Short mmCIF file of C-alpha atoms and ligand atoms in Angstrom, two decimals:
data_model
loop_
_atom_site.label_atom_id
_atom_site.label_comp_id
_atom_site.label_asym_id
_atom_site.label_seq_id
_atom_site.Cartn_x
_atom_site.Cartn_y
_atom_site.Cartn_z
CA MET A 171 1.41 43.35 -25.51
CA ALA A 172 -2.26 43.20 -24.02
CA PRO A 173 -2.42 39.66 -23.80
CA PHE A 174 0.97 39.75 -22.00
CA VAL A 175 0.06 42.12 -19.43
CA SER A 176 -3.42 40.28 -18.58
CA SER A 177 -1.53 36.91 -18.51
CA GLU A 178 1.11 38.37 -16.09
CA TYR A 179 -1.83 39.92 -13.98
CA ALA A 180 -3.49 36.52 -13.85
CA LEU A 181 0.04 34.95 -12.55
CA VAL A 182 0.25 37.70 -9.86
CA PHE A 183 -3.61 36.98 -8.85
CA LEU A 184 -3.09 33.34 -8.99
CA SER A 185 0.07 33.38 -6.81
CA VAL A 186 -2.12 35.84 -4.09
CA LEU A 187 -4.46 33.16 -4.03
CA PHE A 188 -2.09 30.48 -3.65
CA SER A 189 -0.65 32.06 -0.84
CA LEU A 190 -3.87 32.92 0.94
CA ALA A 191 -4.81 29.00 0.58
CA MET A 192 -1.25 28.22 1.76
CA HIS A 193 -2.03 30.57 4.68
CA VAL A 194 -5.14 28.94 5.77
CA ALA A 195 -3.47 25.58 5.50
CA HIS A 196 -0.93 26.42 7.77
CA GLY A 197 -3.17 28.61 9.84
CA ASN A 198 -1.48 27.71 12.86
CA ASN A 199 1.77 29.52 12.86
CA ASP A 200 2.65 27.85 16.28
CA ALA A 201 2.74 24.08 14.68
CA PRO A 202 5.87 22.76 15.38
CA PRO A 203 7.72 21.24 12.33
CA LEU A 204 7.30 17.63 12.01
CA PHE A 205 9.77 14.71 11.43
CA ILE A 206 7.86 11.39 10.78
CA PHE A 207 9.59 7.86 10.97
CA GLY A 208 8.07 4.45 10.85
CA ASP A 209 6.47 1.74 8.39
CA SER A 210 3.24 1.84 6.22
CA THR A 211 0.85 3.67 8.66
CA PHE A 212 2.73 6.63 7.91
CA ASP A 213 4.13 6.24 4.50
CA VAL A 214 3.19 9.06 2.62
CA GLY A 215 4.92 7.64 -0.75
CA THR A 216 8.33 7.03 0.27
CA ASN A 217 8.00 3.24 -1.42
CA ASN A 218 6.88 4.81 -4.83
CA VAL A 219 10.64 5.03 -5.82
CA LEU A 220 11.70 1.95 -4.27
CA ARG A 221 11.56 -1.91 -5.91
CA SER A 222 9.23 -2.62 -3.15
CA GLY A 223 6.19 -4.79 -2.92
CA ALA A 224 4.81 -2.70 -0.40
CA ARG A 225 3.46 -0.09 -2.42
CA ALA A 226 0.16 1.75 -2.93
CA ASN A 227 0.48 4.23 -5.37
CA PHE A 228 -2.45 2.94 -7.44
CA PRO A 229 -6.31 2.73 -6.93
CA TYR A 230 -8.15 1.99 -5.16
CA ASN A 231 -5.56 3.64 -2.50
CA GLY A 232 -6.50 7.38 -2.38
CA ILE A 233 -10.40 6.80 -3.70
CA ASP A 234 -11.43 9.67 -1.16
CA PHE A 235 -8.03 11.44 -1.13
CA TYR A 236 -7.92 15.03 -3.26
CA HIS A 237 -8.71 14.19 -6.81
CA SER A 238 -8.75 10.42 -5.73
CA LEU A 239 -5.24 10.43 -5.89
CA PRO A 240 -3.25 7.41 -5.45
CA THR A 241 -0.30 9.10 -3.70
CA GLY A 242 1.30 5.83 -2.00
CA ARG A 243 -0.64 6.18 1.16
CA PHE A 244 -2.16 2.69 2.36
CA SER A 245 -5.70 4.02 2.79
CA ASN A 246 -8.66 5.66 1.13
CA GLY A 247 -7.39 9.06 1.93
CA PHE A 248 -5.54 10.49 4.81
CA ASN A 249 -3.44 8.26 6.74
CA THR A 250 -2.19 8.61 10.71
CA ALA A 251 0.42 10.77 10.01
CA ASP A 252 -1.54 13.47 7.70
CA GLN A 253 -4.28 13.32 10.74
CA ILE A 254 -1.87 13.93 13.36
CA ALA A 255 -0.71 16.78 11.20
CA ARG A 256 -4.02 18.07 10.61
CA LEU A 257 -4.79 18.41 14.42
CA LEU A 258 -1.59 20.78 14.78
CA GLY A 259 -2.83 23.08 12.02
CA TYR A 260 -1.11 21.28 8.69
CA GLN A 261 -3.35 20.43 5.76
CA GLN A 262 -1.49 17.07 5.57
CA SER A 263 1.87 15.08 6.61
CA PRO A 264 5.15 16.72 5.04
CA PRO A 265 6.30 15.31 1.94
CA PRO A 266 8.71 12.27 1.83
CA PHE A 267 11.87 12.50 1.64
CA LEU A 268 13.09 10.03 -1.15
CA THR A 269 10.78 11.44 -3.39
CA LYS A 270 11.17 15.09 -2.80
CA LYS A 271 14.85 14.87 -1.45
CA ASN A 272 16.26 17.19 -4.59
CA GLU A 273 13.89 20.08 -3.31
CA PHE A 274 14.93 19.67 0.71
CA ASN A 275 17.65 22.43 0.05
CA SER A 276 15.25 25.03 -0.70
CA LYS A 277 13.82 26.48 2.79
CA ASN A 278 10.17 26.39 2.38
CA LYS A 279 10.27 22.77 1.64
CA ILE A 280 12.15 21.92 4.68
CA LEU A 281 10.73 24.21 7.65
CA LYS A 282 7.50 22.41 7.97
CA GLY A 283 9.22 19.00 8.14
CA VAL A 284 9.77 15.65 6.58
CA ASN A 285 8.52 12.20 6.52
CA PHE A 286 10.93 9.49 6.09
CA ALA A 287 8.23 6.41 6.79
CA SER A 288 8.47 3.19 4.69
CA GLY A 289 5.96 0.57 4.44
CA GLY A 290 7.15 -2.76 5.05
CA SER A 291 10.18 -1.83 7.16
CA GLY A 292 10.78 -1.91 11.09
CA ILE A 293 13.28 -1.65 13.51
CA LEU A 294 15.65 -4.49 12.61
CA PRO A 295 17.54 -3.63 9.30
CA GLU A 296 16.32 -6.99 8.09
CA THR A 297 12.65 -6.83 8.62
CA GLY A 298 10.45 -6.70 5.69
CA SER A 299 13.18 -7.38 3.17
CA ALA A 300 11.79 -11.00 2.57
CA ALA A 301 8.18 -10.21 2.65
CA TRP A 302 8.43 -6.84 0.67
CA GLY A 303 11.64 -6.67 -1.23
CA GLU A 304 13.46 -2.99 -0.95
CA VAL A 305 12.24 -1.03 2.16
CA VAL A 306 14.12 1.92 3.99
CA PHE A 307 14.74 0.29 7.51
CA PHE A 308 14.71 2.47 10.46
CA GLU A 309 18.40 3.12 10.96
CA LYS A 310 18.58 4.37 7.26
CA GLN A 311 15.64 6.88 7.89
CA VAL A 312 17.70 8.20 10.64
CA LYS A 313 20.40 8.81 8.48
CA GLN A 314 18.24 10.27 6.09
CA PHE A 315 17.39 12.55 8.80
CA ALA A 316 21.15 13.29 9.61
CA LEU A 317 21.30 14.64 6.01
CA VAL A 318 18.38 16.67 6.61
CA ARG A 319 19.60 18.01 9.81
CA ALA A 320 22.93 19.19 8.04
CA SER A 321 20.96 21.18 5.64
CA LEU A 322 19.02 22.69 8.36
CA ASN A 323 22.49 24.04 9.90
CA GLY A 324 23.43 25.37 6.66
CA LEU A 325 19.87 27.19 6.49
CA LEU A 326 19.41 28.37 10.00
CA GLY A 327 22.91 28.56 11.51
CA TYR A 328 22.84 28.65 15.18
CA LYS A 329 19.16 28.51 15.27
CA ALA A 330 19.05 24.80 13.83
CA ASP A 331 19.41 23.57 17.53
CA SER A 332 16.45 25.12 18.88
CA PHE A 333 14.34 24.82 15.81
CA VAL A 334 14.97 20.58 16.04
CA SER A 335 14.49 20.45 19.71
CA LYS A 336 10.87 22.27 19.31
CA SER A 337 10.01 19.63 16.44
CA LEU A 338 7.96 16.48 16.91
CA PHE A 339 9.55 13.50 16.16
CA LEU A 340 6.51 11.22 15.30
CA ILE A 341 7.45 7.47 15.08
CA SER A 342 5.20 4.29 14.32
CA VAL A 343 6.82 1.29 14.13
CA GLY A 344 7.39 -2.33 15.46
CA SER A 345 4.50 -4.44 13.64
CA ASN A 346 6.65 -5.46 10.75
CA ASP A 347 9.45 -6.83 13.06
CA LEU A 348 6.70 -8.79 15.03
CA PHE A 349 5.23 -10.29 11.71
CA ASP A 350 8.70 -11.28 10.46
CA PHE A 351 9.29 -13.13 13.65
CA ALA A 352 6.03 -14.90 13.47
CA SER A 353 6.66 -15.78 9.60
CA ASN A 354 10.13 -16.86 9.87
CA HIS A 355 10.58 -16.34 6.37
CA SER A 356 13.82 -17.89 5.65
CA GLY A 357 14.06 -20.06 8.78
CA SER A 358 16.90 -17.90 10.14
CA ILE A 359 15.08 -16.71 13.44
CA ARG A 360 17.07 -18.62 15.99
CA LEU A 361 15.95 -16.55 18.91
CA ASN A 362 12.97 -17.13 21.32
CA ALA A 363 10.01 -14.48 21.50
CA GLU A 364 11.53 -12.81 24.65
CA GLN A 365 14.92 -12.86 23.01
CA TYR A 366 13.88 -11.36 19.86
CA LEU A 367 11.84 -8.62 21.64
CA GLY A 368 15.00 -7.88 23.69
CA LEU A 369 17.02 -7.48 20.38
CA VAL A 370 14.42 -5.09 18.82
CA GLN A 371 14.22 -3.14 21.83
CA VAL A 372 18.07 -2.59 22.18
CA THR A 373 18.02 -1.69 18.27
CA TYR A 374 15.23 0.69 18.84
CA TYR A 375 16.93 2.40 21.78
CA SER A 376 20.29 2.93 19.98
CA HIS A 377 18.35 4.61 16.94
CA LEU A 378 15.98 7.04 19.21
CA LYS A 379 19.33 7.86 21.16
CA LYS A 380 20.91 8.79 17.77
CA LEU A 381 17.71 11.12 16.99
CA TYR A 382 18.28 12.65 20.52
CA ASP A 383 22.11 13.09 19.61
CA LEU A 384 21.03 14.96 16.43
CA GLY A 385 19.11 17.29 18.53
CA ALA A 386 15.64 15.72 18.52
CA ARG A 387 13.92 16.19 22.21
CA LYS A 388 10.33 15.49 21.71
CA PHE A 389 9.14 11.96 20.81
CA GLY A 390 5.87 11.02 20.05
CA ILE A 391 5.57 7.25 19.51
CA ILE A 392 2.99 5.07 18.63
CA SER A 393 3.15 1.26 19.62
CA VAL A 394 1.79 -1.88 17.69
CA ALA A 395 -2.15 -2.69 17.30
CA PRO A 396 -3.77 -5.81 17.44
CA ILE A 397 -2.03 -7.12 14.49
CA GLY A 398 -3.63 -10.65 14.97
CA CYS A 399 -6.89 -9.22 14.36
CA CYS A 400 -6.08 -7.70 10.72
CA PRO A 401 -7.73 -9.50 7.69
CA ALA A 402 -4.24 -10.61 6.10
CA ILE A 403 -4.13 -12.72 9.64
CA THR A 404 -7.31 -13.79 10.46
CA SER A 405 -8.39 -14.72 6.95
CA GLY A 406 -5.78 -17.51 7.21
CA ASN A 407 -7.29 -18.23 10.64
CA GLY A 408 -10.66 -19.10 10.18
CA GLY A 409 -12.01 -15.55 10.67
CA GLN A 410 -10.48 -15.27 14.10
CA CYS A 411 -7.78 -13.36 15.70
CA VAL A 412 -4.43 -14.97 16.31
CA LYS A 413 -3.71 -14.91 19.99
CA ALA A 414 -0.03 -15.14 19.99
CA LEU A 415 0.57 -12.21 17.66
CA ASN A 416 -1.79 -9.78 19.82
CA ASP A 417 0.26 -11.00 23.08
CA PHE A 418 3.27 -10.04 21.15
CA ALA A 419 2.20 -6.75 20.63
CA VAL A 420 1.19 -6.12 24.24
CA ALA A 421 4.48 -7.15 25.13
CA PHE A 422 6.00 -4.85 22.77
CA HIS A 423 3.98 -2.05 24.15
CA SER A 424 5.36 -2.77 27.62
CA ALA A 425 8.72 -2.99 26.66
CA THR A 426 8.72 0.22 24.73
CA GLN A 427 7.49 1.91 27.87
CA VAL A 428 10.27 0.77 29.97
CA LEU A 429 12.43 1.76 27.43
CA LEU A 430 11.07 5.54 27.30
CA GLN A 431 11.23 5.77 31.03
CA LYS A 432 14.87 4.64 30.67
CA LEU A 433 15.73 7.46 27.97
CA SER A 434 13.86 10.06 29.83
CA SER A 435 15.90 9.20 32.92
CA GLU A 436 19.47 9.03 31.13
CA LEU A 437 18.98 11.96 28.53
CA ASP A 438 18.43 15.69 29.75
CA GLY A 439 15.39 17.31 28.20
CA PHE A 440 14.14 13.89 26.58
CA ARG A 441 10.26 14.21 26.44
CA TYR A 442 7.94 11.57 24.91
CA SER A 443 4.54 10.57 24.56
CA LEU A 444 3.60 6.61 23.83
CA ALA A 445 0.39 5.77 22.29
CA ASP A 446 -1.08 2.69 23.04
CA SER A 447 -2.82 1.92 19.59
CA PHE A 448 -3.55 -1.92 21.20
CA VAL A 449 -5.88 -0.67 23.51
CA MET A 450 -7.18 2.19 21.38
CA THR A 451 -8.16 -0.60 18.63
CA THR A 452 -9.48 -3.20 20.95
CA ILE A 453 -11.95 -0.94 22.37
CA LEU A 454 -12.82 0.09 18.84
CA LEU A 455 -13.57 -3.77 17.81
CA ASN A 456 -15.09 -3.86 21.14
CA ILE A 457 -17.57 -1.31 20.94
CA SER A 458 -17.48 -0.46 17.19
CA SER A 459 -21.25 0.62 17.00
CA SER A 460 -20.64 3.51 18.95
CA PHE A 461 -18.18 4.77 16.32
CA GLY A 462 -20.41 4.09 13.58
CA LEU A 463 -18.65 0.97 12.54
CA LYS A 464 -20.30 -1.99 11.13
CA GLU A 465 -17.57 -4.09 9.68
CA THR A 466 -14.50 -4.70 11.83
CA LYS A 467 -13.41 -7.74 10.38
CA ALA A 468 -13.31 -7.81 6.57
CA ALA A 469 -11.22 -5.18 4.66
CA CYS A 470 -12.97 -2.80 2.33
CA CYS A 471 -10.72 -3.44 -0.33
CA GLY A 472 -8.92 -6.25 -1.45
CA SER A 473 -9.38 -10.04 -2.47
CA GLY A 474 -10.26 -13.26 -1.10
CA TYR A 475 -11.70 -14.50 2.05
CA LEU A 476 -12.56 -11.20 4.16
CA ASN A 477 -10.63 -9.42 1.63
CA GLY A 478 -7.55 -10.10 3.35
CA GLN A 479 -5.80 -12.40 1.24
CA GLY A 480 -4.37 -9.78 -1.49
CA GLY A 481 -3.75 -6.05 -1.47
CA CYS A 482 -6.17 -3.46 -2.59
CA ILE A 483 -5.46 -3.28 -6.47
CA LYS A 484 -7.60 -2.42 -8.64
CA ALA A 485 -5.93 -3.91 -11.63
CA GLN A 486 -5.82 -7.43 -10.01
CA ASN A 487 -9.70 -6.96 -9.58
CA ALA A 488 -9.75 -6.04 -6.01
CA SER A 489 -13.35 -5.60 -4.80
CA LEU A 490 -13.96 -2.46 -3.29
CA CYS A 491 -16.74 -1.59 -0.80
CA ASN A 492 -18.97 1.47 -0.88
CA ASN A 493 -19.72 2.06 2.49
CA ARG A 494 -16.12 3.24 3.71
CA GLU A 495 -17.15 5.12 6.72
CA GLU A 496 -18.37 1.47 8.05
CA PHE A 497 -15.27 -0.18 7.93
CA LEU A 498 -12.60 -0.53 10.53
CA PHE A 499 -9.88 -1.99 7.64
CA TRP A 500 -9.41 -0.16 4.28
CA ASP A 501 -7.15 -3.10 3.09
CA TRP A 502 -5.31 -6.33 4.33
CA PHE A 503 -3.21 -4.60 6.99
CA HIS A 504 -4.29 -1.03 7.42
CA PRO A 505 -7.36 1.07 9.04
CA THR A 506 -9.51 3.39 6.90
CA GLU A 507 -9.31 7.01 6.76
CA LYS A 508 -12.17 7.31 9.55
CA VAL A 509 -10.42 5.18 11.71
CA SER A 510 -6.95 6.73 11.61
CA GLU A 511 -8.91 9.99 12.23
CA LEU A 512 -10.28 8.45 15.39
CA ALA A 513 -6.77 7.16 16.34
CA ALA A 514 -5.36 10.54 15.87
CA LYS A 515 -7.57 12.45 17.77
CA THR A 516 -7.55 9.82 20.92
CA ILE A 517 -3.55 10.01 20.49
CA PHE A 518 -3.39 13.99 20.32
CA GLU A 519 -6.30 14.68 23.19
CA GLY A 520 -6.68 11.39 24.95
CA GLY A 521 -6.24 10.48 28.42
CA ASN A 522 -3.63 8.30 30.20
CA ASP A 523 -5.31 5.03 29.43
CA PHE A 524 -4.41 5.48 25.49
CA VAL A 525 -1.46 7.85 25.38
CA SER A 526 0.77 8.56 28.54
CA PRO A 527 2.70 10.15 30.06
CA ILE A 528 1.49 13.10 28.46
CA ASN A 529 -0.74 13.07 25.25
CA PHE A 530 0.68 14.62 21.95
CA SER A 531 -0.95 17.96 22.18
CA GLN A 532 0.76 18.41 25.56
CA LEU A 533 3.99 17.11 24.02
CA ALA A 534 3.76 19.73 21.20
CA SER A 535 2.88 22.61 23.47
CA SER A 536 5.73 21.79 26.02
CA TYR A 537 9.24 23.50 26.51
C1 NAG B 644 12.67 -20.47 12.08
O1 NAG B 644 12.76 -21.73 11.36
C2 NAG B 644 13.87 -22.59 11.58
C3 NAG B 644 14.03 -23.87 10.35
O2 NAG B 644 12.65 -24.16 10.19
C4 NAG B 644 13.64 -23.33 13.00
O3 NAG B 644 14.70 -23.91 13.19
C5 NAG B 644 13.58 -22.05 13.79
O4 NAG B 644 13.38 -22.62 15.35
C6 NAG B 644 12.42 -20.94 13.69
N1 NAG B 644 12.52 -19.74 14.61
C7 NAG B 644 11.33 -19.69 15.37
C8 NAG B 644 11.68 -18.40 16.49
O5 NAG B 644 10.18 -20.17 15.02
C1 NAG B 645 -12.96 -6.01 24.96
O1 NAG B 645 -13.60 -7.17 24.91
C2 NAG B 645 -13.18 -8.28 25.63
C3 NAG B 645 -13.90 -9.56 25.56
O2 NAG B 645 -15.33 -8.92 25.96
C4 NAG B 645 -12.75 -7.94 27.13
O3 NAG B 645 -11.78 -9.17 27.44
C5 NAG B 645 -11.64 -6.82 26.82
O4 NAG B 645 -11.08 -6.56 28.37
C6 NAG B 645 -12.08 -5.59 26.26
N1 NAG B 645 -10.94 -4.55 26.03
C7 NAG B 645 -11.22 -3.48 26.06
C8 NAG B 645 -9.99 -2.45 26.17
O5 NAG B 645 -12.23 -3.13 26.31
C1 NAG B 646 -9.54 -9.09 -13.68
O1 NAG B 646 -10.85 -9.07 -14.58
C2 NAG B 646 -11.23 -9.16 -15.98
C3 NAG B 646 -12.75 -9.45 -16.56
O2 NAG B 646 -13.38 -10.30 -15.90
C4 NAG B 646 -10.47 -10.36 -16.78
O3 NAG B 646 -10.54 -10.55 -18.02
C5 NAG B 646 -8.84 -10.13 -16.21
O4 NAG B 646 -8.33 -11.25 -16.42
C6 NAG B 646 -9.07 -10.31 -14.61
N1 NAG B 646 -7.64 -9.83 -14.06
C7 NAG B 646 -6.86 -10.61 -13.04
C8 NAG B 646 -5.53 -9.71 -12.64
O5 NAG B 646 -7.60 -11.26 -12.30
C1 NAG B 647 -4.81 15.88 26.58
O1 NAG B 647 -4.70 16.86 26.05
C2 NAG B 647 -5.83 17.96 25.97
C3 NAG B 647 -5.76 19.03 25.06
O2 NAG B 647 -4.86 19.60 25.14
C4 NAG B 647 -5.74 18.31 27.64
O3 NAG B 647 -6.85 19.34 27.87
C5 NAG B 647 -5.87 17.52 28.63
O4 NAG B 647 -5.96 17.58 29.71
C6 NAG B 647 -5.03 16.11 28.17
N1 NAG B 647 -5.50 14.87 28.64
C7 NAG B 647 -5.02 14.06 29.69
C8 NAG B 647 -5.62 12.89 30.35
O5 NAG B 647 -3.95 14.22 30.18
#
C-alpha cells in the first residue's frame, strides 16, 4: 500500500511542477496563437516524416538545443520561428502539424498554434521537388491550416473567428522559388526572371487571400535574404556572392511589398508587417564585428570549401566549428541560432528600415 501511495503522491507533485514550468514558459497570457508557414527557415520537424532530402533530424543539428536533440530544425539551436515565439512569451515554436497531427483534436495542443513550415518548399507547387524530393508546398500548408481551422470551429464554436483573427500568421518563404529558377533543374523554366517573379507573386497572392478567407488577419512576413551569399552558393563561385541571386531577392522584396499593399487596400481588416531580411543580413555582413561575428563566409558545419558543399551531417563526417557564437552561417544555407536571435529581435522591435509599415510587436498588439 505504502509504495502505491507514495508513487501517486510523486505523480501529483510532478504534475504540479510541470504545470508551474508550463506557466513560466507561457508566462505571457496575452501571447497570440501562432500559425507558422514557409520553408526551412521556420521548419521545426515537418520534414522528419517525409521522403525528403531537406531534413535536419540528425547531428550536428540541434547541438545547442535541449539535450543536444536534433529536432529537424536547420540550426544549432532555436531557429527564427522559435526566436519570434520566444519574444512573444512562448518557450519555442508551436509543434509541427505533420508529426503531431493526431494530437490536434485535443484542445491544449492546438490553442497555442501550429507550425506547417517545410524545408525546401516554396510558393510554387513544383518548387523544391527536383532538388529535395518530397516537401510540403505553400498551397498544401494552407490546406492543412484549413483542417486545423475546422477543428477550431469544433473546439471553440462561435469564438473561433475571433481566435483566428487575433492569431499571428508568420510566413517565411520565397528563397527556394528563386534558387529553383536559378538552377532550372529539368530545363523546364521557359519564363524570364521578370515573368517568373510575376508568377510567384500571383501565386503568393492567392494563398494569402485564402488564409484571409479562412479568418487570418495579422500577417507577419519575412522576405528573402541575400541568398547569393550563402556558403552553398559562394563555394561554387570562388568564395564570392552571386549578384544575380541577390538582385532577385531584392526584386522579390519589392514585389512582395506591392502585393501586401494591394491586399491591405482590398481586404477589410488585413494587417501586415514585412521584414526585410535582405537589408538585415547585409548590415550583419557589412559590420559583422560589432555583433561579435568573426566568420561570415564559411558555414560552421558542413563539408568541402567553406563548408558549403555538403549539409551538416555528422554521419558523413561533416566538420563542426567550436565557436558557434562567432559564425553567421550554421550550415550551407541557414543562419546560426545567434544570428536568428538577432534577426528576430530586429523583426520584433526594429524600425521601419527593417520592418514596415509596423514591426511584429506592434502587429501582435494591434486590434
Ligand atoms: C532552362 O533550361 C532550358 C533548357 O536548357 C532553356 O531552354 C531555358 O531557357 C532555361 N530557362 C532559363 C530561365 O534559364
Ligand atoms: C554594405 O556595404 C556595401 C559596400 O561597402 C554598401 O554598398 C552597402 O550599401 C552596405 N549595405 C548596407 C545595408 O549597409
Ligand atoms: C568518415 O570517416 C571514417 C573514419 O575516417 C571513415 O571510415 C568513413 O568512411 C567516413 N565516412 C564518410 C561517409 O565519408
Ligand atoms: C517597434 O516596436 C517597439 C516595441 O514594441 C516600439 O516601441 C517601437 O516604436 C517600434 N518601432 C518603430 C520604429 O515602429
